[in-house]
Short mmCIF file of C-alpha atoms in Angstrom, two decimals:
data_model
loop_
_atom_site.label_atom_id
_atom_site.label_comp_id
_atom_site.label_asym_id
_atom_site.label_seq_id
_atom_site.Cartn_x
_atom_site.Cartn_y
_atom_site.Cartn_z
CA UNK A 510 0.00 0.00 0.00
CA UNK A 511 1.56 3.53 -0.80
CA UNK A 512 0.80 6.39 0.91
CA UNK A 513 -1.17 9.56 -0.64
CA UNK A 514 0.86 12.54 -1.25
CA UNK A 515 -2.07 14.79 -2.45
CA UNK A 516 -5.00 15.52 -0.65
CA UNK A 517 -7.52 14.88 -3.26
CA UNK A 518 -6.35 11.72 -3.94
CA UNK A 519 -7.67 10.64 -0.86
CA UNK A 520 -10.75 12.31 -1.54
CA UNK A 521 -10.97 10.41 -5.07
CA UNK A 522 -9.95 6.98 -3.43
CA UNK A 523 -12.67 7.10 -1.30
CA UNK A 524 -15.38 7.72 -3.76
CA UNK A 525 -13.85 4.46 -5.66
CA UNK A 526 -14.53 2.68 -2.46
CA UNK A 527 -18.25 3.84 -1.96
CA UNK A 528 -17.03 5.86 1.15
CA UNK A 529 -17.73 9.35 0.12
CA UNK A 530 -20.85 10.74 -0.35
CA UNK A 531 -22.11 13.61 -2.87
CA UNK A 532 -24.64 16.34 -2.12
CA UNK A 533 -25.39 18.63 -5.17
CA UNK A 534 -27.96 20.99 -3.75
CA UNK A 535 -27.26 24.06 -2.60
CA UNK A 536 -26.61 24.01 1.25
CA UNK A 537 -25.82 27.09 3.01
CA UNK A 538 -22.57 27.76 4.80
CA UNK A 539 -23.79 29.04 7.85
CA UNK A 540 -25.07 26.16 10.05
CA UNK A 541 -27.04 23.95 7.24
CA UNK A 542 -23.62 22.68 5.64
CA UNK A 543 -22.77 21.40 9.26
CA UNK A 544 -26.05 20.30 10.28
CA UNK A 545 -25.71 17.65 7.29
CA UNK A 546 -22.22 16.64 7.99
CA UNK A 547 -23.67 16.13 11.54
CA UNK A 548 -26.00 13.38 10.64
CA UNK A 549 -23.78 11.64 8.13
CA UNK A 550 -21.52 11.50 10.94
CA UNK A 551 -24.36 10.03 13.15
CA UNK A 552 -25.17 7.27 10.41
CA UNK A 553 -23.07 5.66 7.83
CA UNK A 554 -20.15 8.18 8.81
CA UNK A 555 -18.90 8.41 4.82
CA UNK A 556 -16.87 11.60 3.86
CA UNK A 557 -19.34 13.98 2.32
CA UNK A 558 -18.21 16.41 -0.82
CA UNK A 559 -21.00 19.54 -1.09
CA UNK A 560 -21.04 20.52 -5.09
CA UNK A 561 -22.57 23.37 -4.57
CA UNK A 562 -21.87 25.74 -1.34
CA UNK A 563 -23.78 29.37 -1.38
CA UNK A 564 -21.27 32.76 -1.80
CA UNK A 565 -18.15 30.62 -2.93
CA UNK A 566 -17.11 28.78 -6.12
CA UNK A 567 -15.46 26.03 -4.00
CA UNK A 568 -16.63 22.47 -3.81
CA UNK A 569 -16.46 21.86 0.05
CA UNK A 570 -15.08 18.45 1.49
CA UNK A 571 -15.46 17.16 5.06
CA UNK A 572 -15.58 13.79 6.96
CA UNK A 573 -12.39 12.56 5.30
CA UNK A 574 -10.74 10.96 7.81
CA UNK A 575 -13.92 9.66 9.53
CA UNK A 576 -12.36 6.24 10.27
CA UNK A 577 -9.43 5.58 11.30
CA UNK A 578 -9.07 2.83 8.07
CA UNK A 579 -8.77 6.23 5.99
CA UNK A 580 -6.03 7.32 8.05
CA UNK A 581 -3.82 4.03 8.11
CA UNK A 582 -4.74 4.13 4.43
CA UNK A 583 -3.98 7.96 3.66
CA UNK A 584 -0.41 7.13 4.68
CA UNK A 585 0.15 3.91 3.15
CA UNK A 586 0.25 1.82 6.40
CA UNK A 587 -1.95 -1.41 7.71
CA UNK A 588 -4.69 -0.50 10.08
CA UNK A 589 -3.82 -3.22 12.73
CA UNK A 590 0.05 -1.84 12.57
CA UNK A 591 -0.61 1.66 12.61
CA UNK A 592 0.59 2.71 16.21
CA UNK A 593 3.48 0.81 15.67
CA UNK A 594 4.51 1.74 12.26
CA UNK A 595 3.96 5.50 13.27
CA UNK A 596 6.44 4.74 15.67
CA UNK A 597 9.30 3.65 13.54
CA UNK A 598 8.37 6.56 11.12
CA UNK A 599 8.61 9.22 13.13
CA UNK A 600 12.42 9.67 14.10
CA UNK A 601 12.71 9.33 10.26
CA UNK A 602 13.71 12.39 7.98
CA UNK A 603 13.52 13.20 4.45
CA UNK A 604 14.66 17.15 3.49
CA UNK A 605 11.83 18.55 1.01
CA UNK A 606 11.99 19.16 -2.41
CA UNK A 607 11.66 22.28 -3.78
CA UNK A 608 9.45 23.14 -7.24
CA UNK A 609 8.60 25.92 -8.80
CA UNK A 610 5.34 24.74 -10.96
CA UNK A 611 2.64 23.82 -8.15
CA UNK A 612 -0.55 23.01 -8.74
CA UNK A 613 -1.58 25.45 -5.20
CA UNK A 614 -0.52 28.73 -6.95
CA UNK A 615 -2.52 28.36 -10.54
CA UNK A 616 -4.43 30.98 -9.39
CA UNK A 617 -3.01 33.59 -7.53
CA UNK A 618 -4.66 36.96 -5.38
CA UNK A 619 -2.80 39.49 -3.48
CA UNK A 620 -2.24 42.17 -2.00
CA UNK A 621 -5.60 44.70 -1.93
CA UNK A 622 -7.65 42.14 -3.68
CA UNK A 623 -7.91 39.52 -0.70
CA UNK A 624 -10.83 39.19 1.11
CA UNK A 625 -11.10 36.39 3.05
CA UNK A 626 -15.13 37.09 3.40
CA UNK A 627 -15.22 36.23 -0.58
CA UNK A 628 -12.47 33.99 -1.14
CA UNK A 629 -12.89 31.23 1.37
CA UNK A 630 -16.04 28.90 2.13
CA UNK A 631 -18.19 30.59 5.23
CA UNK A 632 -18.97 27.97 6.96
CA UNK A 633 -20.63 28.49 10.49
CA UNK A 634 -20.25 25.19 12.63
CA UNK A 635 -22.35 25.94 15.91
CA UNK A 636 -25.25 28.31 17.27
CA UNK A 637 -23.02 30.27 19.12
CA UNK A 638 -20.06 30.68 17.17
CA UNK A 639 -18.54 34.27 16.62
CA UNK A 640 -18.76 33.62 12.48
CA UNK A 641 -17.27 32.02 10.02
CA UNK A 642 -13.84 29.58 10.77
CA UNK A 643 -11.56 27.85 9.04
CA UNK A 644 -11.05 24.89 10.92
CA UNK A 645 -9.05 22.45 8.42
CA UNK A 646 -5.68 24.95 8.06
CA UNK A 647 -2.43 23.38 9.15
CA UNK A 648 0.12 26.95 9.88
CA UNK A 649 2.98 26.37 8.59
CA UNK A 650 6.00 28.65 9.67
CA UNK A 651 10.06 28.61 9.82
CA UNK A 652 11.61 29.50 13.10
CA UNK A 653 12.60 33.18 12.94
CA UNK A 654 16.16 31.96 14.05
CA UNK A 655 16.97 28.36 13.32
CA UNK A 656 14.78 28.08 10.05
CA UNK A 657 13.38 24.97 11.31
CA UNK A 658 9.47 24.59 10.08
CA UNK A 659 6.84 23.95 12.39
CA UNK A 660 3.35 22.88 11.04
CA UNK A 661 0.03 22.99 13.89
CA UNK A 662 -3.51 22.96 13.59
CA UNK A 663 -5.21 26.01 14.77
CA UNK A 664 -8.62 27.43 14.31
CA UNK A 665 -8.67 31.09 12.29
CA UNK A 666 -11.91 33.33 12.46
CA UNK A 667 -12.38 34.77 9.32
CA UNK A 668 -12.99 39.03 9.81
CA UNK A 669 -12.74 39.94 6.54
CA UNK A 670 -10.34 41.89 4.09
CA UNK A 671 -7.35 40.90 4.88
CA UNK A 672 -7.73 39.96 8.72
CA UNK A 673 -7.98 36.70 10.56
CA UNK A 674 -7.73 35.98 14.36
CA UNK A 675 -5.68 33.15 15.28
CA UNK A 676 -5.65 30.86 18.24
CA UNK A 677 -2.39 29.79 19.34
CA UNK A 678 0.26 30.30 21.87
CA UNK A 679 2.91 28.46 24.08
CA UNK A 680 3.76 25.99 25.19
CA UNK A 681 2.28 25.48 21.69
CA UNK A 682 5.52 25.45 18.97
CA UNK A 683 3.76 27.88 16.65
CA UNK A 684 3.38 30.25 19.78
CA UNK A 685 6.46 29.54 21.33
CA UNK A 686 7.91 30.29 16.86
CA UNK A 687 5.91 33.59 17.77
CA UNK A 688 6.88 34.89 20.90
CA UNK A 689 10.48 34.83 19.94
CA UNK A 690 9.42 37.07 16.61
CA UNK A 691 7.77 39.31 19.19
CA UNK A 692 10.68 39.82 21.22
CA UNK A 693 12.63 41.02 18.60
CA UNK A 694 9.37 43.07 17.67
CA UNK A 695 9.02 41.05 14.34
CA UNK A 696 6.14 39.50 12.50
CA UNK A 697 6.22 35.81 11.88
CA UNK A 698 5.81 35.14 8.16
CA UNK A 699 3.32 32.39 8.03
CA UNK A 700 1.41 30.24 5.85
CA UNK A 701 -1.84 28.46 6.21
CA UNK A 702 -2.40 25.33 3.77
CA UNK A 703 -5.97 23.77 3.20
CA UNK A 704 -5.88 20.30 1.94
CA UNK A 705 -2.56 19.31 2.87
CA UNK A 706 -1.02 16.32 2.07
CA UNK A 707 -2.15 13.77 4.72
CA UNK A 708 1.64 13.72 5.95
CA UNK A 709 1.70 17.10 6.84
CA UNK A 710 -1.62 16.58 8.16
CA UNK A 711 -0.88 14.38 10.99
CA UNK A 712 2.84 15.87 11.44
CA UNK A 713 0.93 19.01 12.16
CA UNK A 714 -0.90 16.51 14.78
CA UNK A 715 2.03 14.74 16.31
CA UNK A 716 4.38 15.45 19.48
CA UNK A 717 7.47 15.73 17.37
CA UNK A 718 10.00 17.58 19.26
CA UNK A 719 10.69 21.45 18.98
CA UNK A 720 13.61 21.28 17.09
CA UNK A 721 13.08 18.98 14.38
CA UNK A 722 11.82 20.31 10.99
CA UNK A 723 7.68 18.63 10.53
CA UNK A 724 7.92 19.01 6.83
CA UNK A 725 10.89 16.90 6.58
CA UNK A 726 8.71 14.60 9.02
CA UNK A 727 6.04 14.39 6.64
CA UNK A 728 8.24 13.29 3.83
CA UNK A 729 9.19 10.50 5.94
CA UNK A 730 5.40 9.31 6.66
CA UNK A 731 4.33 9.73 3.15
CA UNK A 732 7.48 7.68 1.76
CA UNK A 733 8.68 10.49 -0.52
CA UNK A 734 10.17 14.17 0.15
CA UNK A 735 7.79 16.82 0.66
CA UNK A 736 6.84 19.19 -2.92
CA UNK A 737 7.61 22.23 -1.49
CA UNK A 738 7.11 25.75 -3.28
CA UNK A 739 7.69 29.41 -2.11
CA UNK A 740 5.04 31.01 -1.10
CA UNK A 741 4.86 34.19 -3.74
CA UNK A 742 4.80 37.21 -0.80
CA UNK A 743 6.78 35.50 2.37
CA UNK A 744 9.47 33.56 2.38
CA UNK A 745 7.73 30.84 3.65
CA UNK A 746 8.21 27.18 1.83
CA UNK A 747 4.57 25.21 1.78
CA UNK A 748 2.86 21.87 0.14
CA UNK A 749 3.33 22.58 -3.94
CA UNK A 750 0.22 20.22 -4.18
CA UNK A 751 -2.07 21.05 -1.71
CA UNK A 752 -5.45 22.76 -2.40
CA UNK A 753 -5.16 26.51 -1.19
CA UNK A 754 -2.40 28.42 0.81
CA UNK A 755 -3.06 31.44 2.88
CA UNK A 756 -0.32 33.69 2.63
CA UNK A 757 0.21 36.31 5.36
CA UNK A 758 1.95 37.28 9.02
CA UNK A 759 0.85 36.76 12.49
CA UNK A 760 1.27 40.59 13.76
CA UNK A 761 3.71 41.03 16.78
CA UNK A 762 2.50 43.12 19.39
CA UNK A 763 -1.64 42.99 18.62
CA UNK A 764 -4.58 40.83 19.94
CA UNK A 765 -8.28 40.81 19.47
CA UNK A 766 -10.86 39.22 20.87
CA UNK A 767 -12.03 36.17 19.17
CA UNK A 768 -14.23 33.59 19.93
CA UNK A 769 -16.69 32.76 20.88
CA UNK A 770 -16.00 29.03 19.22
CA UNK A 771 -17.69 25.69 19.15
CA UNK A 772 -14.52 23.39 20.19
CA UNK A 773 -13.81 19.87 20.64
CA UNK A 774 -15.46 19.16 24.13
CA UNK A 775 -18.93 20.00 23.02
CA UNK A 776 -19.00 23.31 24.80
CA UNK A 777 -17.94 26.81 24.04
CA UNK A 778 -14.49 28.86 24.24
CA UNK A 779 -15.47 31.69 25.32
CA UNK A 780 -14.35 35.37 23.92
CA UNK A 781 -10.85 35.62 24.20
CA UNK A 782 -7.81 37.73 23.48
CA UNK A 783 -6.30 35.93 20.72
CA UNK A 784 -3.28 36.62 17.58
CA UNK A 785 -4.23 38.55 14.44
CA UNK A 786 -3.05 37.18 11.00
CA UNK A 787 -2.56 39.88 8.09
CA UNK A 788 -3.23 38.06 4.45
CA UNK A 789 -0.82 39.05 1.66
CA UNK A 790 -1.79 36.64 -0.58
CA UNK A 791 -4.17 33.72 -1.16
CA UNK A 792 -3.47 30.73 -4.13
CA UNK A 793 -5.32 27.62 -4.95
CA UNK A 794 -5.57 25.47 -7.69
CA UNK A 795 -8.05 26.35 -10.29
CA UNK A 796 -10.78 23.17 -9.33
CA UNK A 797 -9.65 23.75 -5.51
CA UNK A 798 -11.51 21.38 -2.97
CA UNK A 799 -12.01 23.50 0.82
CA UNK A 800 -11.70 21.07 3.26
CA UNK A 801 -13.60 21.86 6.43
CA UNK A 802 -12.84 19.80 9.88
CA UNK A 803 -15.93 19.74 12.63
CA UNK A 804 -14.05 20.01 15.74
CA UNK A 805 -14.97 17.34 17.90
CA UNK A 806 -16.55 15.21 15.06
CA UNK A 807 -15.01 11.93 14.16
CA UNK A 808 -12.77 13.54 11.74
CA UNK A 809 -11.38 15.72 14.02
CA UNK A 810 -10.91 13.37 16.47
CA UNK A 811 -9.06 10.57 14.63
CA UNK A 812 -6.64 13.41 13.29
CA UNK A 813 -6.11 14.12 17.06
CA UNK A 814 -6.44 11.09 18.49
CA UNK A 815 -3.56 8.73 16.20
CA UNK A 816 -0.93 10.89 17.51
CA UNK A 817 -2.01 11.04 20.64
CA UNK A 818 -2.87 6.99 20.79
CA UNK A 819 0.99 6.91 19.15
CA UNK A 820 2.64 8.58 21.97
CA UNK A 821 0.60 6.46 24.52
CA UNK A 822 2.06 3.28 22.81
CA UNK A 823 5.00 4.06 22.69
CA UNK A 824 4.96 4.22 26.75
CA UNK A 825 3.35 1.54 27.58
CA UNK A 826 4.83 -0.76 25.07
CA UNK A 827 7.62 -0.19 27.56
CA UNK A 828 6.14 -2.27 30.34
CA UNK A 829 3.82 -4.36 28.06
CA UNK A 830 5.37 -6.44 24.94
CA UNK A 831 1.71 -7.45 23.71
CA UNK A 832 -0.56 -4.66 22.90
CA UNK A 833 -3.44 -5.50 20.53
CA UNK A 834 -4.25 -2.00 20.10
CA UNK A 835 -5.00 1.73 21.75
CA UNK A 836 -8.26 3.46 21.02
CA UNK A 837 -9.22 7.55 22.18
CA UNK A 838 -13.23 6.82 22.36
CA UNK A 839 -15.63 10.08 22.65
CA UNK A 840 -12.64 12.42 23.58
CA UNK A 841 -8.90 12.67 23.60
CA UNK A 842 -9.07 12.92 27.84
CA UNK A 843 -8.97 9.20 28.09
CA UNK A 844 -7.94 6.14 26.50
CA UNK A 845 -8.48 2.42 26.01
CA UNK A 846 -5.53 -0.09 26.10
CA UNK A 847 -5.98 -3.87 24.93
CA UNK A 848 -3.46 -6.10 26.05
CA UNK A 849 -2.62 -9.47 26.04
CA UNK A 850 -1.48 -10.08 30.02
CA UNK A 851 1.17 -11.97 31.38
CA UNK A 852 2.10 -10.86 34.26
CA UNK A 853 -1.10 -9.26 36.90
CA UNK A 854 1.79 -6.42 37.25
CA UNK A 855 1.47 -5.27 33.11
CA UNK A 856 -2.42 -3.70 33.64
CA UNK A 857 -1.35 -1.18 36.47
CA UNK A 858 2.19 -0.61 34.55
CA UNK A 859 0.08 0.18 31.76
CA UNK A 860 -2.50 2.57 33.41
CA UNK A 861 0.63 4.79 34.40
CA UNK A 862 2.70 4.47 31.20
CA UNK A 863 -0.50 6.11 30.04
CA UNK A 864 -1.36 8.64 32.51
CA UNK A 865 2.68 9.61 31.67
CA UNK A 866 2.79 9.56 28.39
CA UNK A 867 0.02 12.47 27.49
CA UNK A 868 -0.55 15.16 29.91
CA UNK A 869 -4.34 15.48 29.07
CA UNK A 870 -5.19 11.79 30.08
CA UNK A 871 -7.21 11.74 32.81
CA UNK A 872 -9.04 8.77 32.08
CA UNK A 873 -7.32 4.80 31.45
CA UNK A 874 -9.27 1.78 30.90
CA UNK A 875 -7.09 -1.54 30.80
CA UNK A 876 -9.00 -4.50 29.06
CA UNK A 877 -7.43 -7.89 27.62
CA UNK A 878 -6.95 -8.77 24.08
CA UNK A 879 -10.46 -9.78 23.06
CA UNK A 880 -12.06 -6.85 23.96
CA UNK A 881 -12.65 -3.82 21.04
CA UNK A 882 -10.89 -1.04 22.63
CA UNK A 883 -12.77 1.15 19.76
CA UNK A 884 -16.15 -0.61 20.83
CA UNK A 885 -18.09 1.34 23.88
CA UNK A 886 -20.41 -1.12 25.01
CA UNK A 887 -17.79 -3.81 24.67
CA UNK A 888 -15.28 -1.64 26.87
CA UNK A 889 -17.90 -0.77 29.67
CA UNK A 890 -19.15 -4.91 29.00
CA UNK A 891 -15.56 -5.61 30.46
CA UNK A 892 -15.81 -2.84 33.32
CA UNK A 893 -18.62 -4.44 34.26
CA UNK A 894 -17.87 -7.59 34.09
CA UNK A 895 -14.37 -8.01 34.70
CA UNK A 896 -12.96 -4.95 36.93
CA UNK A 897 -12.34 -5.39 40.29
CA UNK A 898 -13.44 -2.15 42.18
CA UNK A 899 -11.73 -3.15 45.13
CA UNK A 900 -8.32 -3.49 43.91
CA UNK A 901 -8.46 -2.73 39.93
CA UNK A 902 -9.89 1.18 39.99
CA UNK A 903 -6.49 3.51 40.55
CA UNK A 904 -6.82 7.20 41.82
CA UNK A 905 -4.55 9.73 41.72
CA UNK A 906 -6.21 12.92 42.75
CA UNK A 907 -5.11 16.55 42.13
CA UNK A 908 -2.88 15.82 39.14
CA UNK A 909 -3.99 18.19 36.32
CA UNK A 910 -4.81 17.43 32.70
CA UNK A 911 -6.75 19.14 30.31
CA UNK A 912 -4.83 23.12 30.97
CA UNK A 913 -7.22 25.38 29.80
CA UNK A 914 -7.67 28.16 32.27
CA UNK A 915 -11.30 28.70 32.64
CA UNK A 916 -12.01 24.88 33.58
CA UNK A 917 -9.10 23.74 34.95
CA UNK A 918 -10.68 22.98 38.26
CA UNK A 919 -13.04 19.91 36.22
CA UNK A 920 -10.15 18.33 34.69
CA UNK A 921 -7.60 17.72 38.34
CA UNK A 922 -7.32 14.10 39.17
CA UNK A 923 -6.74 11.20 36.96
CA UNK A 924 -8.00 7.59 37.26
CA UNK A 925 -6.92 4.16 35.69
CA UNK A 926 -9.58 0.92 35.60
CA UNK A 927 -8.10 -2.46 35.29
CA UNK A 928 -10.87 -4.19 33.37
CA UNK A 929 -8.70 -7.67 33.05
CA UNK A 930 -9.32 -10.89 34.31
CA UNK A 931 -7.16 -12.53 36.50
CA UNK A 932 -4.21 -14.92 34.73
CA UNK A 933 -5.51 -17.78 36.81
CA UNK A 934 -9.61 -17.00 35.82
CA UNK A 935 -9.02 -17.17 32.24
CA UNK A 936 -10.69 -20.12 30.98
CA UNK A 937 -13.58 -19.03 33.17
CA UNK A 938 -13.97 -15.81 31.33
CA UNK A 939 -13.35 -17.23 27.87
CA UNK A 940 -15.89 -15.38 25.69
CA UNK A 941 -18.85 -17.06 23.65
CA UNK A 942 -18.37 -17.68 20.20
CA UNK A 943 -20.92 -17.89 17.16
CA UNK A 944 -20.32 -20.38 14.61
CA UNK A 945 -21.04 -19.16 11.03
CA UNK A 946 -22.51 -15.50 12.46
CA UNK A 947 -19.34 -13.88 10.10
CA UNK A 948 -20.60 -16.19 7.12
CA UNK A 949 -24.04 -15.02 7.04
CA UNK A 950 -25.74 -12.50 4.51
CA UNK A 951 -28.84 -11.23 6.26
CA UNK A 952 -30.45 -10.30 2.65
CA UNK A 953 -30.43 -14.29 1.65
CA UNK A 954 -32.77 -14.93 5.15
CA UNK A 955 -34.55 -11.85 5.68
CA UNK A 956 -38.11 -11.97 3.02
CA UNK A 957 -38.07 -9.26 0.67
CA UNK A 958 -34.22 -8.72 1.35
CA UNK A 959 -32.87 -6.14 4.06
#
């Protein structure tokens, strides 16, 4: 299997495979886009591409990476192997290659022209949300010293003209890329790329360390070095092939209120002073496809979630040789590990590698090998049927997690659940199995078909 290295190939390799859906009508940007992305998300869960969005000539695409099967195959890897291919890809390094014909600058508006109320999708995700977002931008910038390029996801309210607001700050790299621009009273040059190559995509996700280059990262994932191309009004290098590039300069010195937002945790960030990002420039292919990410949809949280899940096995595999697999169910504050056991001492070795290994955990559910770690009701099935409350539930209270400063006082305290049965139980807890349910075709029993 090879990995993609352009976005809409993704895109066209699921509509081979039945796994994107089409909507021609006219849907409106402001709330009805995402009200239909919400219940395809709620049902079959394909990636849906909307022909026809009003007050833009850009097809819209969202939903792409709704399973985690399209991310393992977006990068060329096996599903069951991900975690641990993602592993031995990520201390890899290939140095980009630079072009000057890319597809992302065949069209090409600067300087008093851009507006980003005209020129990008305006799509309104909640009830509540300040305006329109762009929520599917990785920010792609070189440090202002070393050179070394940083890529982050970061949500952008669109103002208009040529002004965005821009969440993002230390310990964050792009912030930390920032404040050192500040100091010296500069403005960081950056770029913001829509429909990124998935590489970059889930370089921009991963806990790579500060001081190694993400684009030369995402040349390792994808198999191939990175089509880079200057930008045409910063001397900032980005994706030659991705689908648009934002061209512009978070300003040193100036913040705005932004917000509020609709974010992952199914509330509201509240109004908050945030960066301001100056356009110079926006390109895009001619046919460009806007992607758009709901943030806490299943999209958004398997682009969030692999990393995270990649950095938690990488811990744990540590103290446990046999790990069937790592799953971030409903949010990204807690995670389910499936083991195969043998030694009692691996589940509680596992609940801290965990707890360690992502400051956000708060939340670690231990269950053996034949339980779906992806599966809800087959993970709380083995809490409730297997964990020990008296010995198997582990507190540890006032440790923090989740940081954010207006409900920090929710997320203190962590807790790990061994869900395992004992080594010498085993055979007593040996699961019922089926004969011939996996052979059967419901539509050659059912009358009239199903």
């Amino acid at each position: 299997m090879k990995a993609k290295t352009v976005f809409r190939e993704v895109v066209r390799e699921l509509e081979a495979r039945g796994a994107l859906a089409t909507v021609s009508r006219q849907v409106d940007p402001k709330h009805e886009l995402t009200a239909v992305m919400r219940q395809m998300q709620k049902g079959e869960n394909k990636a849906l591409l909307f022909r026809s969005v009003a007050g833009s000539d850009q097809q819209v695409v969202t939903n792409v990476f709704g399973f985690r099967s399209h991310v393992a195959a977006a990068l060329g890897l096996e599903e069951a192997d991900l975690l641990s291919s993602l592993v031995q890809l990520e201390n890899q390094r290939l140095p980009t290659e630079r072009v000057d014909e890319a597809p992302v600058q065949e069209v090409v508006v600067a300087g008093a022209d851009v507006d980003v109320s005209r020129d990008i999708p305006q799509v309104v995700f909640s009830e509540l949300d300040a305006g329109a977002y762009l929520t599917a931008g990785v920010l792609i910038a070189p440090h202002p010293e070393t050179g070394v390029y940083n890529a982050s996801w970061n949500r952008c309210q669109l103002v208009g003209g040529d002004r965005m607001r821009v969440r993002m700050m230390p310990p964050q790299h792009l912030g930390r890329y920032h404040q050192v621009a500040e100091e010296k009273g500069q403005n960081l040059p950056c770029a913001i790329v829509i429909g990124a190559p998935p590489g970059v995509m889930f370089s921009a996700a991963s806990k790579v360390p500060f001081e190694v280059d993400e684009l030369e990262v995402a040349g390792a994932w994808q198999g191939s070095p990175l089509r880079v191309t200057r930008c045409k009004t910063i001397p900032v290098d980005v994706p030659a092939d991705a689908e648009m590039v934002i061209e512009g300069e978070v300003i040193a010195g100036v913040r705005e209120d932004e917000g509020p937002f609709g974010e992952f945790t199914d509330g509201y960030v509240p109004v908050m002073k945030n960066h301001v990002f100056r356009v110079t420039a926006i390109t895009r292919r001619r046919d460009a496809i806007y992607h758009a990410i709901l943030a806490g949809g299943t999209e958004d949280l398997n682009l969030v979630g692999v990393p995270i899940q990649t950095e938690i096995y990488k811990k744990v595999s540590s103290f446990v040789p046999r790990i069937r697999d790592i799953a971030t169910p409903g949010y990204v504050f807690g995670c389910v590990i499936s083991i195969e056991k043998k030694s009692e001492d691996q589940s509680k070795n596992a609940v801290l590698a965990a707890l360690a290994a992502y400051s956000w955990t708060k939340v670690v559910v231990v269950v053996d090998e034949d339980v779906d770690p992806f599966n809800a009701a087959d993970v709380l099935w083995a809490i409730q049927t297997r964990a020990t409350p008296d010995t198997g539930v582990y507190v540890f209270p006032r440790v923090p997690s989740y940081t954010r400063e207006d409900v920090r006082e929710v997320h203190r305290g962590k807790i790990g659940i061994d869900a395992t049965v004992p080594l010498h139980m085993k055979k007593l807890f040996e699961r019922r199995r089926f004969p011939g349910e996996s052979d059967v075709r419901l539509e050659e029993y059912i009358d009239g078909g199903c």
